[in-house]
Amino acid sequence: MFNELFPNVDMADMITATNETLYMTVISVIGTLILGIMLGLLLYLSRPGGLWENKTLNWIISSLVNVFRAIPFIILILLLFPFTDFLMGTIRGPKAALPALIIGAAPFYGRLVEIALKEVDKGVIEAAKSMGAKTSTIIFKVLLKESMPALVSGLTVTAIALIGYTAVAGVIGAGGLGDFAYFYGFQRSDFDVVFVCTVLIVLIVFIFQFIGDITSRALDKR
């Protein structure tokens, strides 16, 4: 029945493409989480009235975040080709897509982290400071802990954006479902392949959204 509806779909190749998309998404989400939290913390801590108030540092980081957020992802991939080739030794395949995916998504998530941190009750922060808590304790035990549900929700939104980025990266040879849909579906006019790739990408989005929603609700103690 499946072969009759989708005669041009090779399931083995489709499974390989799906695994490549999942690989790119999961690894880039981890990298984005680490880099994004670092950026968000620096933006929050260095702002006026922050624990590490520093106008120059805040302006530099904010400017970098704004610049990288403004660059369309397809152009960012092309701009990063020399860096990707130096770092990965190639500009093709799922691994080669990781630098662009992480650098493209981390500034976006960094802003979400900054927003989440701003929502933390200032009274809780002041109480920790009055008890003599170190800055590191305030960061890990107060700021990140109190904002965890919002951080997870932001990461879920970012992860879904990254799934879309992987499809774009596939068009220039990064592999995954985007690559498969374009080169083996669209260019050959096999639109059943494009359809199946689309359905699989939507399913992956639903899975990440479901996991993110469950995790965020479990962490929200309000």
Tab-separated table of N, CA, C and O in Angstrom, residues 53-155:
chain	number	residue	atom	x	y	z
A	53	GLU	N	27.562	45.009	36.148
A	53	GLU	CA	27.245	46.147	35.285
A	53	GLU	C	28.477	46.629	34.519
A	53	GLU	O	29.501	46.994	35.098
A	54	ASN	N	28.349	46.598	33.207
A	54	ASN	CA	29.447	47.014	32.337
A	54	ASN	C	28.845	47.430	30.997
A	54	ASN	O	28.504	46.581	30.168
A	55	LYS	N	28.714	48.731	30.794
A	55	LYS	CA	28.044	49.239	29.601
A	55	LYS	C	28.757	48.824	28.316
A	55	LYS	O	28.110	48.476	27.321
A	56	THR	N	30.088	48.850	28.346
A	56	THR	CA	30.850	48.498	27.139
A	56	THR	C	30.646	47.044	26.770
A	56	THR	O	30.367	46.720	25.603
A	57	LEU	N	30.795	46.151	27.755
A	57	LEU	CA	30.604	44.722	27.506
A	57	LEU	C	29.184	44.438	27.044
A	57	LEU	O	28.970	43.670	26.095
A	58	ASN	N	28.218	45.064	27.688
A	58	ASN	CA	26.819	44.859	27.323
A	58	ASN	C	26.549	45.316	25.896
A	58	ASN	O	25.847	44.635	25.140
A	59	TRP	N	27.134	46.457	25.513
A	59	TRP	CA	26.930	46.981	24.159
A	59	TRP	C	27.550	46.052	23.119
A	59	TRP	O	26.946	45.782	22.072
A	60	ILE	N	28.759	45.557	23.397
A	60	ILE	CA	29.446	44.664	22.453
A	60	ILE	C	28.647	43.370	22.246
A	60	ILE	O	28.388	42.963	21.108
A	61	ILE	N	28.240	42.733	23.345
A	61	ILE	CA	27.504	41.466	23.250
A	61	ILE	C	26.151	41.683	22.598
A	61	ILE	O	25.726	40.908	21.728
A	62	SER	N	25.474	42.751	23.001
A	62	SER	CA	24.161	43.058	22.425
A	62	SER	C	24.269	43.308	20.923
A	62	SER	O	23.420	42.850	20.144
A	63	SER	N	25.318	44.008	20.513
A	63	SER	CA	25.510	44.292	19.084
A	63	SER	C	25.774	43.015	18.297
A	63	SER	O	25.213	42.809	17.209
A	64	LEU	N	26.622	42.148	18.842
A	64	LEU	CA	26.918	40.874	18.176
A	64	LEU	C	25.662	40.029	18.041
A	64	LEU	O	25.400	39.436	16.987
A	65	VAL	N	24.883	39.969	19.111
A	65	VAL	CA	23.636	39.193	19.099
A	65	VAL	C	22.690	39.749	18.038
A	65	VAL	O	22.098	38.989	17.251
A	66	ASN	N	22.544	41.055	17.999
A	66	ASN	CA	21.634	41.679	17.028
A	66	ASN	C	22.095	41.448	15.590
A	66	ASN	O	21.277	41.197	14.697
A	67	VAL	N	23.409	41.524	15.361
A	67	VAL	CA	23.939	41.323	14.008
A	67	VAL	C	23.675	39.906	13.532
A	67	VAL	O	23.167	39.689	12.413
A	68	PHE	N	24.004	38.922	14.357
A	68	PHE	CA	23.839	37.523	13.931
A	68	PHE	C	22.368	37.130	13.838
A	68	PHE	O	22.016	36.269	13.031
A	69	ARG	N	21.513	37.772	14.627
A	69	ARG	CA	20.078	37.504	14.509
A	69	ARG	C	19.522	38.073	13.214
A	69	ARG	O	18.532	37.567	12.681
A	70	ALA	N	20.151	39.136	12.720
A	70	ALA	CA	19.639	39.820	11.527
A	70	ALA	C	20.053	39.135	10.230
A	70	ALA	O	19.421	39.348	9.192
A	71	ILE	N	21.091	38.304	10.264
A	71	ILE	CA	21.591	37.664	9.041
A	71	ILE	C	20.711	36.472	8.682
A	71	ILE	O	20.539	35.557	9.502
A	72	PRO	N	20.124	36.436	7.494
A	72	PRO	CA	19.333	35.259	7.073
A	72	PRO	C	20.192	34.001	7.143
A	72	PRO	O	21.384	34.032	6.811
A	73	PHE	N	19.589	32.897	7.562
A	73	PHE	CA	20.365	31.691	7.832
A	73	PHE	C	21.115	31.175	6.608
A	73	PHE	O	22.270	30.755	6.698
A	74	ILE	N	20.479	31.222	5.438
A	74	ILE	CA	21.127	30.713	4.229
A	74	ILE	C	22.385	31.521	3.913
A	74	ILE	O	23.402	30.974	3.467
A	75	ILE	N	22.347	32.831	4.180
A	75	ILE	CA	23.523	33.674	3.955
A	75	ILE	C	24.582	33.396	5.018
A	75	ILE	O	25.781	33.378	4.727
A	76	LEU	N	24.139	33.163	6.248
A	76	LEU	CA	25.077	32.861	7.329
A	76	LEU	C	25.877	31.597	7.021
A	76	LEU	O	27.088	31.547	7.270
A	77	ILE	N	25.212	30.593	6.466
A	77	ILE	CA	25.920	29.356	6.100
A	77	ILE	C	27.039	29.662	5.118
A	77	ILE	O	28.172	29.180	5.268
A	78	LEU	N	26.721	30.472	4.104
A	78	LEU	CA	27.716	30.809	3.092
A	78	LEU	C	28.868	31.619	3.691
A	78	LEU	O	30.042	31.384	3.367
A	79	LEU	N	28.547	32.561	4.580
A	79	LEU	CA	29.582	33.373	5.212
A	79	LEU	C	30.522	32.532	6.074
A	79	LEU	O	31.715	32.851	6.197
A	80	LEU	N	29.975	31.471	6.661
A	80	LEU	CA	30.751	30.643	7.582
A	80	LEU	C	31.491	29.502	6.890
A	80	LEU	O	32.137	28.697	7.570
A	81	PHE	N	31.396	29.407	5.569
A	81	PHE	CA	32.087	28.318	4.855
A	81	PHE	C	33.570	28.214	5.222
A	81	PHE	O	34.053	27.114	5.528
A	82	PRO	N	34.346	29.318	5.195
A	82	PRO	CA	35.768	29.203	5.552
A	82	PRO	C	35.975	28.700	6.985
A	82	PRO	O	36.837	27.848	7.232
A	83	PHE	N	35.186	29.233	7.920
A	83	PHE	CA	35.283	28.803	9.320
A	83	PHE	C	34.884	27.339	9.467
A	83	PHE	O	35.545	26.565	10.188
A	84	THR	N	33.805	26.945	8.785
A	84	THR	CA	33.341	25.558	8.845
A	84	THR	C	34.377	24.604	8.277
A	84	THR	O	34.659	23.543	8.853
A	85	ASP	N	34.960	24.977	7.155
A	85	ASP	CA	35.986	24.140	6.529
A	85	ASP	C	37.206	23.998	7.446
A	85	ASP	O	37.782	22.914	7.568
A	86	PHE	N	37.591	25.095	8.109
A	86	PHE	CA	38.726	25.059	9.035
A	86	PHE	C	38.413	24.180	10.243
A	86	PHE	O	39.250	23.386	10.686
A	87	LEU	N	37.202	24.308	10.770
A	87	LEU	CA	36.825	23.602	11.999
A	87	LEU	C	36.510	22.131	11.757
A	87	LEU	O	36.929	21.255	12.520
A	88	MET	N	35.761	21.857	10.695
A	88	MET	CA	35.276	20.508	10.433
A	88	MET	C	36.043	19.769	9.344
A	88	MET	O	35.887	18.560	9.185
A	89	GLY	N	36.828	20.509	8.541
A	89	GLY	CA	37.567	19.879	7.451
A	89	GLY	C	36.730	19.610	6.232
A	89	GLY	O	37.189	18.992	5.265
A	90	THR	N	35.486	20.080	6.232
A	90	THR	CA	34.584	19.902	5.087
A	90	THR	C	33.458	20.917	5.187
A	90	THR	O	33.193	21.463	6.264
A	91	ILE	N	32.801	21.176	4.064
A	91	ILE	CA	31.638	22.064	4.075
A	91	ILE	C	30.375	21.313	3.661
A	91	ILE	O	29.340	21.926	3.405
A	92	ARG	N	30.458	19.994	3.620
A	92	ARG	CA	29.303	19.181	3.251
A	92	ARG	C	29.038	18.139	4.325
A	92	ARG	O	29.949	17.702	5.030
A	93	GLY	N	27.773	17.745	4.434
A	93	GLY	CA	27.394	16.714	5.386
A	93	GLY	C	26.827	17.297	6.673
A	93	GLY	O	26.966	18.496	6.948
A	94	PRO	N	26.183	16.449	7.489
A	94	PRO	CA	25.536	16.914	8.730
A	94	PRO	C	26.485	17.609	9.701
A	94	PRO	O	26.126	18.618	10.306
A	95	LYS	N	27.703	17.097	9.853
A	95	LYS	CA	28.648	17.706	10.795
A	95	LYS	C	29.015	19.128	10.362
A	95	LYS	O	29.182	20.015	11.199
A	96	ALA	N	29.153	19.330	9.062
A	96	ALA	CA	29.530	20.648	8.548
A	96	ALA	C	28.442	21.691	8.798
A	96	ALA	O	28.723	22.889	8.815
A	97	ALA	N	27.208	21.238	9.003
A	97	ALA	CA	26.112	22.184	9.236
A	97	ALA	C	26.081	22.684	10.676
A	97	ALA	O	25.475	23.727	10.957
A	98	LEU	N	26.731	21.984	11.581
A	98	LEU	CA	26.611	22.296	13.011
A	98	LEU	C	27.081	23.699	13.383
A	98	LEU	O	26.390	24.397	14.137
A	99	PRO	N	28.256	24.159	12.917
A	99	PRO	CA	28.677	25.519	13.303
A	99	PRO	C	27.656	26.586	12.920
A	99	PRO	O	27.333	27.473	13.733
A	100	ALA	N	27.145	26.526	11.698
A	100	ALA	CA	26.162	27.520	11.260
A	100	ALA	C	24.861	27.404	12.047
A	100	ALA	O	24.243	28.420	12.397
A	101	LEU	N	24.441	26.177	12.331
A	101	LEU	CA	23.212	25.976	13.101
A	101	LEU	C	23.334	26.588	14.494
A	101	LEU	O	22.436	27.289	14.961
A	102	ILE	N	24.444	26.307	15.165
A	102	ILE	CA	24.638	26.798	16.530
A	102	ILE	C	24.820	28.316	16.546
A	102	ILE	O	24.180	29.023	17.342
A	103	ILE	N	25.671	28.827	15.655
A	103	ILE	CA	25.917	30.267	15.616
A	103	ILE	C	24.659	31.024	15.181
A	103	ILE	O	24.417	32.156	15.618
A	104	GLY	N	23.846	30.399	14.342
A	104	GLY	CA	22.617	31.043	13.897
A	104	GLY	C	21.532	31.073	14.963
A	104	GLY	O	20.760	32.030	15.045
A	105	ALA	N	21.481	30.030	15.801
A	105	ALA	CA	20.396	29.919	16.778
A	105	ALA	C	20.752	30.479	18.152
A	105	ALA	O	19.865	30.939	18.876
A	106	ALA	N	22.023	30.428	18.540
A	106	ALA	CA	22.425	30.843	19.889
A	106	ALA	C	22.069	32.297	20.212
A	106	ALA	O	21.584	32.581	21.319
A	107	PRO	N	22.277	33.262	19.290
A	107	PRO	CA	21.889	34.639	19.608
A	107	PRO	C	20.385	34.786	19.856
A	107	PRO	O	19.968	35.535	20.745
A	108	PHE	N	19.593	34.070	19.075
A	108	PHE	CA	18.134	34.088	19.255
A	108	PHE	C	17.774	33.551	20.637
A	108	PHE	O	17.000	34.165	21.386
A	109	TYR	N	18.366	32.404	20.992
A	109	TYR	CA	18.081	31.826	22.312
A	109	TYR	C	18.656	32.695	23.425
A	109	TYR	O	18.069	32.798	24.500
A	110	GLY	N	19.794	33.330	23.171
A	110	GLY	CA	20.384	34.221	24.169
A	110	GLY	C	19.427	35.325	24.574
A	110	GLY	O	19.332	35.683	25.759
A	111	ARG	N	18.720	35.900	23.601
A	111	ARG	CA	17.729	36.939	23.905
A	111	ARG	C	16.576	36.360	24.732
A	111	ARG	O	16.071	37.011	25.652
A	112	LEU	N	16.157	35.138	24.411
A	112	LEU	CA	15.092	34.508	25.185
A	112	LEU	C	15.544	34.245	26.615
A	112	LEU	O	14.757	34.370	27.563
A	113	VAL	N	16.811	33.869	26.778
A	113	VAL	CA	17.370	33.654	28.116
A	113	VAL	C	17.372	34.964	28.894
A	113	VAL	O	16.982	35.012	30.068
A	114	GLU	N	17.811	36.043	28.238
A	114	GLU	CA	17.827	37.352	28.892
A	114	GLU	C	16.426	37.746	29.358
A	114	GLU	O	16.242	38.220	30.496
A	115	ILE	N	15.433	37.540	28.511
A	115	ILE	CA	14.044	37.868	28.865
A	115	ILE	C	13.584	37.027	30.053
A	115	ILE	O	12.937	37.536	30.980
A	116	ALA	N	13.922	35.736	30.037
A	116	ALA	CA	13.531	34.841	31.132
A	116	ALA	C	14.162	35.275	32.450
A	116	ALA	O	13.508	35.262	33.507
A	117	LEU	N	15.424	35.679	32.405
A	117	LEU	CA	16.117	36.112	33.620
A	117	LEU	C	15.524	37.407	34.175
A	117	LEU	O	15.464	37.606	35.392
A	118	LYS	N	15.076	38.283	33.287
A	118	LYS	CA	14.472	39.543	33.729
A	118	LYS	C	13.152	39.306	34.466
A	118	LYS	O	12.708	40.171	35.234
A	119	GLU	N	12.528	38.158	34.223
A	119	GLU	CA	11.254	37.853	34.868
A	119	GLU	C	11.418	37.296	36.281
A	119	GLU	O	10.437	37.154	37.009
A	120	VAL	N	12.656	36.981	36.669
A	120	VAL	CA	12.900	36.462	38.017
A	120	VAL	C	12.621	37.566	39.032
A	120	VAL	O	13.056	38.717	38.862
A	121	ASP	N	11.910	37.226	40.090
A	121	ASP	CA	11.538	38.184	41.133
A	121	ASP	C	12.792	38.834	41.735
A	121	ASP	O	13.668	38.149	42.263
A	122	LYS	N	12.863	40.150	41.641
A	122	LYS	CA	14.025	40.875	42.175
A	122	LYS	C	14.151	40.695	43.683
A	122	LYS	O	15.252	40.758	44.240
A	123	GLY	N	13.011	40.462	44.337
A	123	GLY	CA	13.045	40.256	45.783
A	123	GLY	C	13.832	39.014	46.166
A	123	GLY	O	14.543	39.001	47.181
A	124	VAL	N	13.719	37.967	45.353
A	124	VAL	CA	14.453	36.735	45.611
A	124	VAL	C	15.952	36.970	45.460
A	124	VAL	O	16.768	36.477	46.253
A	125	ILE	N	16.314	37.755	44.435
A	125	ILE	CA	17.729	38.059	44.196
A	125	ILE	C	18.288	38.900	45.346
A	125	ILE	O	19.387	38.627	45.853
A	126	GLU	N	17.525	39.913	45.775
A	126	GLU	CA	17.971	40.769	46.878
A	126	GLU	C	18.103	39.973	48.167
A	126	GLU	O	19.019	40.219	48.971
A	127	ALA	N	17.187	39.036	48.384
A	127	ALA	CA	17.251	38.209	49.593
A	127	ALA	C	18.517	37.360	49.593
A	127	ALA	O	19.183	37.216	50.629
A	128	ALA	N	18.861	36.810	48.429
A	128	ALA	CA	20.082	36.002	48.322
A	128	ALA	C	21.317	36.861	48.566
A	128	ALA	O	22.263	36.440	49.252
A	129	LYS	N	21.310	38.100	48.019
A	129	LYS	CA	22.451	39.000	48.212
A	129	LYS	C	22.593	39.403	49.674
A	129	LYS	O	23.716	39.492	50.206
A	130	SER	N	21.466	39.648	50.344
A	130	SER	CA	21.502	40.056	51.759
A	130	SER	C	22.009	38.939	52.662
A	130	SER	O	22.524	39.201	53.750
A	131	MET	N	21.870	37.702	52.213
A	131	MET	CA	22.363	36.556	52.982
A	131	MET	C	23.823	36.254	52.675
A	131	MET	O	24.380	35.282	53.179
A	132	GLY	N	24.438	37.099	51.843
A	132	GLY	CA	25.853	36.936	51.541
A	132	GLY	C	26.162	35.923	50.459
A	132	GLY	O	27.299	35.440	50.365
A	133	ALA	N	25.170	35.609	49.636
A	133	ALA	CA	25.389	34.618	48.578
A	133	ALA	C	26.374	35.156	47.546
A	133	ALA	O	26.339	36.326	47.182
A	134	LYS	N	27.261	34.293	47.074
A	134	LYS	CA	28.213	34.666	46.038
A	134	LYS	C	27.479	34.838	44.708
A	134	LYS	O	26.372	34.334	44.523
A	135	THR	N	28.126	35.526	43.780
A	135	THR	CA	27.524	35.746	42.462
A	135	THR	C	27.226	34.417	41.775
A	135	THR	O	26.167	34.255	41.160
A	136	SER	N	28.155	33.468	41.882
A	136	SER	CA	27.948	32.154	41.263
A	136	SER	C	26.732	31.447	41.855
A	136	SER	O	25.969	30.785	41.143
A	137	THR	N	26.539	31.618	43.164
A	137	THR	CA	25.374	31.007	43.824
A	137	THR	C	24.091	31.654	43.337
A	137	THR	O	23.092	30.964	43.077
A	138	ILE	N	24.109	32.982	43.196
A	138	ILE	CA	22.920	33.687	42.698
A	138	ILE	C	22.592	33.248	41.281
A	138	ILE	O	21.422	33.050	40.931
A	139	ILE	N	23.630	33.062	40.462
A	139	ILE	CA	23.405	32.651	39.072
A	139	ILE	C	22.782	31.268	38.992
A	139	ILE	O	21.756	31.069	38.333
A	140	PHE	N	23.399	30.306	39.674
A	140	PHE	CA	22.973	28.908	39.516
A	140	PHE	C	21.807	28.519	40.425
A	140	PHE	O	20.957	27.729	40.022
A	141	LYS	N	21.764	29.082	41.627
A	141	LYS	CA	20.736	28.685	42.587
A	141	LYS	C	19.487	29.562	42.546
A	141	LYS	O	18.424	29.148	43.022
A	142	VAL	N	19.632	30.776	41.997
A	142	VAL	CA	18.485	31.685	41.956
A	142	VAL	C	18.046	31.955	40.523
A	142	VAL	O	16.948	31.563	40.117
A	143	LEU	N	18.912	32.615	39.741
A	143	LEU	CA	18.526	33.045	38.402
A	143	LEU	C	18.130	31.874	37.501
A	143	LEU	O	17.017	31.843	36.956
A	144	LEU	N	19.048	30.928	37.312
A	144	LEU	CA	18.764	29.810	36.404
A	144	LEU	C	17.675	28.898	36.949
A	144	LEU	O	16.822	28.413	36.198
A	145	LYS	N	17.685	28.670	38.256
A	145	LYS	CA	16.688	27.782	38.860
A	145	LYS	C	15.284	28.360	38.743
A	145	LYS	O	14.336	27.665	38.379
A	146	GLU	N	15.148	29.660	39.074
A	146	GLU	CA	13.831	30.293	39.057
A	146	GLU	C	13.292	30.473	37.632
A	146	GLU	O	12.078	30.491	37.425
A	147	SER	N	14.185	30.616	36.680
A	147	SER	CA	13.748	30.858	35.292
A	147	SER	C	13.698	29.585	34.453
A	147	SER	O	13.455	29.648	33.244
A	148	MET	N	13.916	28.433	35.066
A	148	MET	CA	14.027	27.188	34.314
A	148	MET	C	12.830	26.875	33.411
A	148	MET	O	13.025	26.497	32.244
A	149	PRO	N	11.567	27.014	33.878
A	149	PRO	CA	10.441	26.750	32.965
A	149	PRO	C	10.479	27.615	31.709
A	149	PRO	O	10.239	27.128	30.594
A	150	ALA	N	10.796	28.911	31.879
A	150	ALA	CA	10.870	29.818	30.723
A	150	ALA	C	12.045	29.465	29.833
A	150	ALA	O	11.962	29.568	28.603
A	151	LEU	N	13.163	29.040	30.434
A	151	LEU	CA	14.331	28.638	29.648
A	151	LEU	C	14.008	27.417	28.790
A	151	LEU	O	14.425	27.340	27.627
A	152	VAL	N	13.282	26.469	29.347
A	152	VAL	CA	12.905	25.267	28.598
A	152	VAL	C	11.935	25.621	27.475
A	152	VAL	O	12.061	25.125	26.350
A	153	SER	N	10.974	26.492	27.764
A	153	SER	CA	10.030	26.918	26.726
A	153	SER	C	10.759	27.626	25.594
A	153	SER	O	10.473	27.400	24.412
A	154	GLY	N	11.716	28.482	25.947
A	154	GLY	CA	12.508	29.172	24.932
A	154	GLY	C	13.348	28.217	24.118
A	154	GLY	O	13.491	28.378	22.898
A	155	LEU	N	13.900	27.205	24.786
A	155	LEU	CA	14.708	26.218	24.073
A	155	LEU	C	13.844	25.401	23.117
A	155	LEU	O	14.294	25.024	22.028
